[in-house]
CSV table of C-alpha atoms and ligand atoms in Angstrom, one decimal:
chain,number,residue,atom,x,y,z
K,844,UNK,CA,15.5,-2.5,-21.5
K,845,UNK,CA,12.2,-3.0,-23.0
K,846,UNK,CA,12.1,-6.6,-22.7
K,847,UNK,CA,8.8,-9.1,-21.6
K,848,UNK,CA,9.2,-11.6,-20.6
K,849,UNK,CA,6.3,-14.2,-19.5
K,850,UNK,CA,6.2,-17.5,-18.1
K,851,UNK,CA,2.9,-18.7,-17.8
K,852,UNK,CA,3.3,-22.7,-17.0
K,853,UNK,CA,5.2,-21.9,-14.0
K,854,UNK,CA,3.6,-22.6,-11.2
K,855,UNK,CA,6.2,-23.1,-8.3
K,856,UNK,CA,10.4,-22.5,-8.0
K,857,UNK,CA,13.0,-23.5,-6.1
K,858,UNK,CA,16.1,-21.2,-5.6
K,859,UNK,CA,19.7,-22.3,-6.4
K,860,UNK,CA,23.4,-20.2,-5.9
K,861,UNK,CA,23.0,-17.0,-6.6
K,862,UNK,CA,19.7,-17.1,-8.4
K,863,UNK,CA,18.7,-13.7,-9.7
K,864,UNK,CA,15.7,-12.5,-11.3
K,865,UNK,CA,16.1,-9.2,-12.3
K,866,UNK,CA,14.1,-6.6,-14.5
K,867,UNK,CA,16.2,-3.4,-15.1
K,868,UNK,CA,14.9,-0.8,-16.9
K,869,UNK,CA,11.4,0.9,-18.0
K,870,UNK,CA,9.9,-1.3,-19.7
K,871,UNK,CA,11.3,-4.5,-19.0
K,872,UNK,CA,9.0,-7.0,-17.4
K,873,UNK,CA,9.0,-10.5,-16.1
K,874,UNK,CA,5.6,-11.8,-15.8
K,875,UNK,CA,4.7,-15.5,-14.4
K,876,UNK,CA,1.2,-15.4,-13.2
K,877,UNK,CA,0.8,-18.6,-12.1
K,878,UNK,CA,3.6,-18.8,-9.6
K,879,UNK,CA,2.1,-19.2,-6.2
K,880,UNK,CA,5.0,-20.5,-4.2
K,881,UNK,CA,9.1,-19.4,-4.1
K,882,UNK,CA,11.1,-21.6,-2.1
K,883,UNK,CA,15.3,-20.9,-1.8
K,884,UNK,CA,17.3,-23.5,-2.3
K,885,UNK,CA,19.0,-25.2,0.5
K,886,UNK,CA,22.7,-25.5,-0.3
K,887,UNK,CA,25.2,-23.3,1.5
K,888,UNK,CA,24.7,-19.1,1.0
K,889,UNK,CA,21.9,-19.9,-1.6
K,890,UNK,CA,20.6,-16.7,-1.9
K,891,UNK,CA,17.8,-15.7,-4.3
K,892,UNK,CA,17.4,-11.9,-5.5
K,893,UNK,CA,14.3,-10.7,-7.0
K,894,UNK,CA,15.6,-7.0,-8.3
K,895,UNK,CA,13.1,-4.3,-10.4
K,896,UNK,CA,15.3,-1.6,-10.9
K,897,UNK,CA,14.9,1.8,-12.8
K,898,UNK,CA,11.5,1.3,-14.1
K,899,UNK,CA,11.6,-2.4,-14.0
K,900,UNK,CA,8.5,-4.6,-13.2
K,901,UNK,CA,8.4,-8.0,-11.6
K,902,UNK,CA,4.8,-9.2,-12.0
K,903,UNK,CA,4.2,-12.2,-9.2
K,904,UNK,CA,0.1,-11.8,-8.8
K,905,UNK,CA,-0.3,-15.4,-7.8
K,906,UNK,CA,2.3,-15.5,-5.2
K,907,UNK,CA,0.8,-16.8,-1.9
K,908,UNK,CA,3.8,-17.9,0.1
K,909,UNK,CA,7.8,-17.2,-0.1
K,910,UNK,CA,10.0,-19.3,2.2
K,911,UNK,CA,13.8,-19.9,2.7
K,912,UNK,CA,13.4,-23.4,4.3
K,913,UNK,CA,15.0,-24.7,7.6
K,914,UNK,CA,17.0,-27.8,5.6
K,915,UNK,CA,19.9,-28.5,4.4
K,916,UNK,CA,23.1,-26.2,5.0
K,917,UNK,CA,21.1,-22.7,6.7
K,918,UNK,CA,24.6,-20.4,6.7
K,919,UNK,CA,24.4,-17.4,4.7
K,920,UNK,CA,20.8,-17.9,2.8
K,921,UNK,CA,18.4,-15.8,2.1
K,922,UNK,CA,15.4,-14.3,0.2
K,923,UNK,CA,16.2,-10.6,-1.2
K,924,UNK,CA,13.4,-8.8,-2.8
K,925,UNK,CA,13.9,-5.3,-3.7
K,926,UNK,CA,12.6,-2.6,-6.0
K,927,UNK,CA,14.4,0.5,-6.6
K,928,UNK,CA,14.0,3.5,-8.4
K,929,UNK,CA,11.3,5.6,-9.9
K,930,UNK,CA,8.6,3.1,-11.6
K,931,UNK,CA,10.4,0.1,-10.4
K,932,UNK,CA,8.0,-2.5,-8.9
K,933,UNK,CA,7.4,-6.0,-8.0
K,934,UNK,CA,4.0,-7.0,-7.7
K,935,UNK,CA,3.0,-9.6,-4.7
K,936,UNK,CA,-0.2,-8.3,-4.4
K,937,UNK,CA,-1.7,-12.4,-3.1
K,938,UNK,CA,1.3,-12.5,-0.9
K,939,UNK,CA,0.2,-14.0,2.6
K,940,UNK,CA,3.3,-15.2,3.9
K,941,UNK,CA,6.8,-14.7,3.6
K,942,UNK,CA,9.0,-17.1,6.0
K,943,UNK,CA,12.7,-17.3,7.0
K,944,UNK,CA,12.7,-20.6,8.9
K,945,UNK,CA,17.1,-19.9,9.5
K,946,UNK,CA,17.0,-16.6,10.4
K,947,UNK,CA,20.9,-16.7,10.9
K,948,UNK,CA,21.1,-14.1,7.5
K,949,UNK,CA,17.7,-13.0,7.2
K,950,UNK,CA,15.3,-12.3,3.9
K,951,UNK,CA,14.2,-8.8,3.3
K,952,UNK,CA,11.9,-6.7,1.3
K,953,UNK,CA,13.2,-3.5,0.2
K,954,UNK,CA,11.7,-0.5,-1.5
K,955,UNK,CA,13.5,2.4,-2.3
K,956,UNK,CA,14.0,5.8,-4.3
K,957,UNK,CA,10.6,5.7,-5.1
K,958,UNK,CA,10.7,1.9,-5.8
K,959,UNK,CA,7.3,0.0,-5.2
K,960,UNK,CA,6.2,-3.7,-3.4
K,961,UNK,CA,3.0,-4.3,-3.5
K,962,UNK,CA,1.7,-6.8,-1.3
K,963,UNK,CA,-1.4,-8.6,-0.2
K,964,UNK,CA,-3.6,-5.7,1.3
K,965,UNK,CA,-7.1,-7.1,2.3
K,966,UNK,CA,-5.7,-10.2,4.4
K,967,UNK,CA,-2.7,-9.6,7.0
K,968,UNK,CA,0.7,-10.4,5.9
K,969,UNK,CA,2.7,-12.9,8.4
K,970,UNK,CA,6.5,-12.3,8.0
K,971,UNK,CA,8.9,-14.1,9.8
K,972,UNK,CA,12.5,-13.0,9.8
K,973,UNK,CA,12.1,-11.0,7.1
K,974,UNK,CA,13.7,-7.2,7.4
K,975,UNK,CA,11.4,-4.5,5.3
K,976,UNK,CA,13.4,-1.4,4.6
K,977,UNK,CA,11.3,2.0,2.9
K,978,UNK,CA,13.8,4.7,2.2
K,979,UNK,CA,14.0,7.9,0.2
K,980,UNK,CA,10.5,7.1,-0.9
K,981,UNK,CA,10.1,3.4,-1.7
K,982,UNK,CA,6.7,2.0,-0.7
K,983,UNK,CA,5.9,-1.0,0.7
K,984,UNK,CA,2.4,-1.3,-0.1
K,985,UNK,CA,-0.3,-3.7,0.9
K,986,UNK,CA,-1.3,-3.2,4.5
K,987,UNK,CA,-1.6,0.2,4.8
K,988,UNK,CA,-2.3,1.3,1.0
K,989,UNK,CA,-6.0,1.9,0.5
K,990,UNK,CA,-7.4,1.2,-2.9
K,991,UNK,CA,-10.5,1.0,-5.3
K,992,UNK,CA,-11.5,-2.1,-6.5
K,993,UNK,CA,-12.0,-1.8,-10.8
K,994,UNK,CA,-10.3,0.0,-13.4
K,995,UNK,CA,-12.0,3.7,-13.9
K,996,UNK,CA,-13.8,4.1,-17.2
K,997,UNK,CA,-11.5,5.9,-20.0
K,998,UNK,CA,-10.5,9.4,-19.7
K,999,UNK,CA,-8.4,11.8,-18.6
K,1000,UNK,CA,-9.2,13.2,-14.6
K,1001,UNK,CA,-7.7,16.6,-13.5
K,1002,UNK,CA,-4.8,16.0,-11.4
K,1003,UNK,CA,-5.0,17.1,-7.3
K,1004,UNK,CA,-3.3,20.4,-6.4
K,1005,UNK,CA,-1.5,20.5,-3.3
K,1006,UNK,CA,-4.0,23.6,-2.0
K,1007,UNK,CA,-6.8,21.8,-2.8
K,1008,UNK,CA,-5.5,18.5,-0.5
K,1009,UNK,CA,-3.9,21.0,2.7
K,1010,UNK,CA,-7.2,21.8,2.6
K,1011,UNK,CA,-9.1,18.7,3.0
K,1012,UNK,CA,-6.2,17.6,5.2
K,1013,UNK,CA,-6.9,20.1,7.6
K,1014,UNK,CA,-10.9,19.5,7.4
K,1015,UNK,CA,-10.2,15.7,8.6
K,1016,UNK,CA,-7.4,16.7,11.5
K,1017,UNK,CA,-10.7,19.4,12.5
K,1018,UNK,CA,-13.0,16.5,12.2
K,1019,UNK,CA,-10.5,13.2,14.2
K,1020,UNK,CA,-9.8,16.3,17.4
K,1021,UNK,CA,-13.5,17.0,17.5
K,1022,UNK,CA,-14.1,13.4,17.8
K,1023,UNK,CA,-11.9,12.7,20.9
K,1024,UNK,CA,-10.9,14.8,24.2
K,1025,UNK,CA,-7.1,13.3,23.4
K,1026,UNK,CA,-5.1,16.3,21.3
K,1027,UNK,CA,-4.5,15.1,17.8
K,1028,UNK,CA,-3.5,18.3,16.5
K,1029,UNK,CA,0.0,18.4,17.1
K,1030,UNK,CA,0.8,14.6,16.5
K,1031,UNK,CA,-1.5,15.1,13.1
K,1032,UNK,CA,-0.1,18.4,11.7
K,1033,UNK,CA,3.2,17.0,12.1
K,1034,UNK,CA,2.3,14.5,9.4
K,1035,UNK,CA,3.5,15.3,5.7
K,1036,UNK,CA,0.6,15.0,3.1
K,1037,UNK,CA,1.9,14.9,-0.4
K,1038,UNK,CA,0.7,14.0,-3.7
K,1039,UNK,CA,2.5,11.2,-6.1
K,1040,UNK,CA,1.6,8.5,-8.9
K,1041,UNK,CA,0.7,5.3,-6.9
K,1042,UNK,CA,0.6,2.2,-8.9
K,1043,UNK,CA,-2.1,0.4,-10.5
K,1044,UNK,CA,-5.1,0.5,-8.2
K,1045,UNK,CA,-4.1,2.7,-5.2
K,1046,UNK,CA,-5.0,5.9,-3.9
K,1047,UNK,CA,-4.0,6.0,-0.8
K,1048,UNK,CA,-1.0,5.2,1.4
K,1049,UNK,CA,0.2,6.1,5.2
K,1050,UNK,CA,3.3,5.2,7.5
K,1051,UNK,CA,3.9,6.3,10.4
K,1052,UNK,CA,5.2,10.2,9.5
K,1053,UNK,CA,3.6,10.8,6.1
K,1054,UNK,CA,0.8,10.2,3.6
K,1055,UNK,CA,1.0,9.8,0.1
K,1056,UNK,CA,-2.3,10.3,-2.1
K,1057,UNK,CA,-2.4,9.2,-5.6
K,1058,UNK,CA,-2.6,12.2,-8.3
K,1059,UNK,CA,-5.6,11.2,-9.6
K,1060,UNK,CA,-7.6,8.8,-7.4
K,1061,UNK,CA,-6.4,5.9,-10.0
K,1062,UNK,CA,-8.1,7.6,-12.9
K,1063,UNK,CA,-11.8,8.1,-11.6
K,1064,UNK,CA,-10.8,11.9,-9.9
K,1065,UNK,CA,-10.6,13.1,-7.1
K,1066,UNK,CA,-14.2,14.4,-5.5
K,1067,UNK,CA,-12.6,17.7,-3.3
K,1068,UNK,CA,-15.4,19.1,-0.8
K,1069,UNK,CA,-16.0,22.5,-0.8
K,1070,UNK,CA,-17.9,21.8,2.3
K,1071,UNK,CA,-16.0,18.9,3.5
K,1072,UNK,CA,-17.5,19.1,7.2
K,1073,UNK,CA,-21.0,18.7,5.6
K,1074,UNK,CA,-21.9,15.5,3.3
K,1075,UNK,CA,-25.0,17.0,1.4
K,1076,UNK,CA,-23.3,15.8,-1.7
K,1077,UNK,CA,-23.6,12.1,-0.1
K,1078,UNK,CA,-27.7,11.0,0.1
K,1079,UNK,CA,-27.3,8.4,2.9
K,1080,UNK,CA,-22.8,7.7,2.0
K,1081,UNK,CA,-24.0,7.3,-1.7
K,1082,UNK,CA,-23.6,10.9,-4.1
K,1083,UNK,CA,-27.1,11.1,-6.3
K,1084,UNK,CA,-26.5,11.5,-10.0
K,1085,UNK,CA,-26.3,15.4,-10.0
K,1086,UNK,CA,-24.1,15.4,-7.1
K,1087,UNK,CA,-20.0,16.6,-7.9
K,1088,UNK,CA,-19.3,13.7,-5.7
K,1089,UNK,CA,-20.4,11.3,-8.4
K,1090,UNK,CA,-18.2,8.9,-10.1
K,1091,UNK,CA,-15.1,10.2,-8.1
K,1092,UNK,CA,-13.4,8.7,-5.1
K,1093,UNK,CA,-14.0,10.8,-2.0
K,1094,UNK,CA,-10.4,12.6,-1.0
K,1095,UNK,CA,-12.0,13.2,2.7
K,1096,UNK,CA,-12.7,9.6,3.1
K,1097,UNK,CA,-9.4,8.5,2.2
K,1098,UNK,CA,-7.3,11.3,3.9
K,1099,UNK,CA,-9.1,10.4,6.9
K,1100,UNK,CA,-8.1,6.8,6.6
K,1101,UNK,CA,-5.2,7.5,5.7
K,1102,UNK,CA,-4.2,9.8,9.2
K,1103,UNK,CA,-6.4,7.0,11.3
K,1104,UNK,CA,-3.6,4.3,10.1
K,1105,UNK,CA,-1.0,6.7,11.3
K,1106,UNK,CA,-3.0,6.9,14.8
K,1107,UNK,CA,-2.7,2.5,14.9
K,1108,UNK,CA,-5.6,1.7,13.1
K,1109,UNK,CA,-5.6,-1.7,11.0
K,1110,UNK,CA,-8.0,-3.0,8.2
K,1111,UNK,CA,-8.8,-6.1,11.0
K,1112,UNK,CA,-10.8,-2.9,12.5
K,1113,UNK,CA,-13.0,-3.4,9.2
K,1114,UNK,CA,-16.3,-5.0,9.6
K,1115,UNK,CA,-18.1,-4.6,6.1
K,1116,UNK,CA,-17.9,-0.8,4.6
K,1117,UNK,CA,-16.7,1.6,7.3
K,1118,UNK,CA,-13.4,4.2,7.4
K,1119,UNK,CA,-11.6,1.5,8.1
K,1120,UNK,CA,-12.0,-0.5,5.2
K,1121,UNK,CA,-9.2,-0.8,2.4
K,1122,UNK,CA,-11.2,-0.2,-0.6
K,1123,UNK,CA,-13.0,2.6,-1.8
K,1124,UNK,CA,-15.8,2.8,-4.1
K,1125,UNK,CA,-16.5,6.2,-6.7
K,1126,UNK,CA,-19.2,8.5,-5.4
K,1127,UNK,CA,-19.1,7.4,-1.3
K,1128,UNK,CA,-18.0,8.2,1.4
K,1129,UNK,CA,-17.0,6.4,3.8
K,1130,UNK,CA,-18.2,7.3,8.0
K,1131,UNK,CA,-15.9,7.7,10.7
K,1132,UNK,CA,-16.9,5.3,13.2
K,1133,UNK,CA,-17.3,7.4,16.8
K,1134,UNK,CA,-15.9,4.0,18.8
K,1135,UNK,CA,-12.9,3.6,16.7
K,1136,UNK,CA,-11.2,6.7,17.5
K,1137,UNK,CA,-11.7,5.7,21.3
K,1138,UNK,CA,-10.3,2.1,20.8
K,1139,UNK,CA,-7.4,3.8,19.3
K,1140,UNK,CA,-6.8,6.1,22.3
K,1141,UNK,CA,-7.4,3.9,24.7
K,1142,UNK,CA,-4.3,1.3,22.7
K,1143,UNK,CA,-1.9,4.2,23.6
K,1144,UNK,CA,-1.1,6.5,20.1
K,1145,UNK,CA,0.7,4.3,17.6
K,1146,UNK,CA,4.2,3.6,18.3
K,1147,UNK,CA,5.1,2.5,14.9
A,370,CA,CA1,23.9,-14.6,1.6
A,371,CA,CA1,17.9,-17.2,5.9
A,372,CA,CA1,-1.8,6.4,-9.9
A,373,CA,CA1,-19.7,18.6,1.5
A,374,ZN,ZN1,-5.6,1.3,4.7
């Protein structure tokens, strides 16, 4: 418990029998930011775990691409990356491709009991024979986590009430239905809206049967609309400097996101700063495009 540990020169790794990197415990950290690459092994059942347990962190920011190669003896090899428990997390926030090339065991990503991955989310992740797994909680978080970009000046933001985000929530499923003849009601409403810590930078995060908003916008605040089907706070998206919108990250601009990923939306529907985009600035808000809602109707509602 309670342990850093940093390795700064490494820059690549290859796996080996049984290799385990492990951080267990709040606290305990393993840091190597320069690691871009993780390749297994390739002897027989070579399998490499990557495990942030109860509180632990595994810090891989650099981490482009993880593969368990096609060479050598392929039986019983794989990549295993989990992170379980509350505060656990392994960050592969560059993370562009993760590759089983001998799918015959598979790798996996696992979150769970409120465990945390983060991975790449303003590029699209490719993986290949790799099983994710989100239960009781855990997060997977990258493609569908919406974000800000910089740390929030010092200082300590009121934390969201449930009330006070029902209410928004129900202001956006108003304002999606009165942008499309399709009903939106039922499939939206079903949706649970709840309010947690998301790490580091996050606000936001949808799958495909709830949404999870960060408890304090990641320390700049949450701006609640009284009015949220008017923007008078917003002079052309952007609050003025005596506007209660200023400084704070827009909970209708996110909640909205936030559903529209649960209807099949994707960032790759994100030309420059629209609804779709996955980063949020303070004191904007961000437009609800009237095409996009069509686009998504017209795919079919999400299956996923
Ligand atoms: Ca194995
Ligand atoms: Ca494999
Ligand atoms: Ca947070
Ligand atoms: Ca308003
Ligand atoms: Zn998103």
């Amino acid at each position: 418990d309670g342990v850093v540990l940093e390795l700064p020169a490494v820059t690549s790794v290859t796996g080996s029998l049984g290799n385990t990197w492990q951080a267990d415990g709040t606290g305990s950290v393993l840091r190597l930011p320069s690691l871009t690459s993780i390749a297994n092994g390739d002897g027989h059942a070579f399998d490499m775990f990557l495990r942030a347990t109860t509180g632990g962190r595994i810090e891989l920011p650099a981490v482009t691409t993880i593969v368990d190669p096609n060479t050598g003896d392929t039986r019983n090899r794989g990549v295993h990356i989990t992170a379980d428990g509350p505060g656990s997390t392994i960050d592969l926030s560059a993370l562009l491709q993760f590759t089983d090339a001998n799918p015959d065991e598979r790798s996996s990503l696992s979150a769970a009991n409120f465990g945390t991955i983060v991975v790449n989310g303003s590029q699209p992740v490719s993986l290949i024979n790799v099983m994710t797994s989100e239960t009781n909680n855990g997060m997977i978080l990258g493609q569908f986590g919406m974000r800000v970009d910089v740390p929030p000046p010092l200082g300590a933001e009121a934390e969201l009430r449930q009330e006070e985000l029902q209410r928004i929530a129900d202001a956006a499923i108003t304002l999606l239905s009165g942008s499309t003849s399709v009903d939106l009601q039922s499939r939206l409403s079903a949706v649970r809206v709840s309010i947690t810590d998301l790490p580091g930078l996050f606000v936001g995060y949808a799958d495909k049967d709830r949404i999870l908003i960060d408890d304090d916008a990641a320390g700049y605040g949450w701006f609640v609309d009284a009015t949220p089907l008017d923007d008078e706070e917003f002079l052309s998206s952007e609050a003025g400097t005596d506007s209660p919108a200023r400084g704070r990250i827009d909970l209708l601009s996110v909640v909205l996101h936030e559903y529209l990923h649960v209807l099949g939306m994707s960032h790759a529907h994100s030309p420059g700063e629209t609804i779709a985009s996955p980063l949020i600035e303070p004191g904007r808000r961000l437009q609800l495009m009237p095409d996009l809602l069509d686009d998504l109707m017209s795919d079919g509602l999400a299956a996923w």
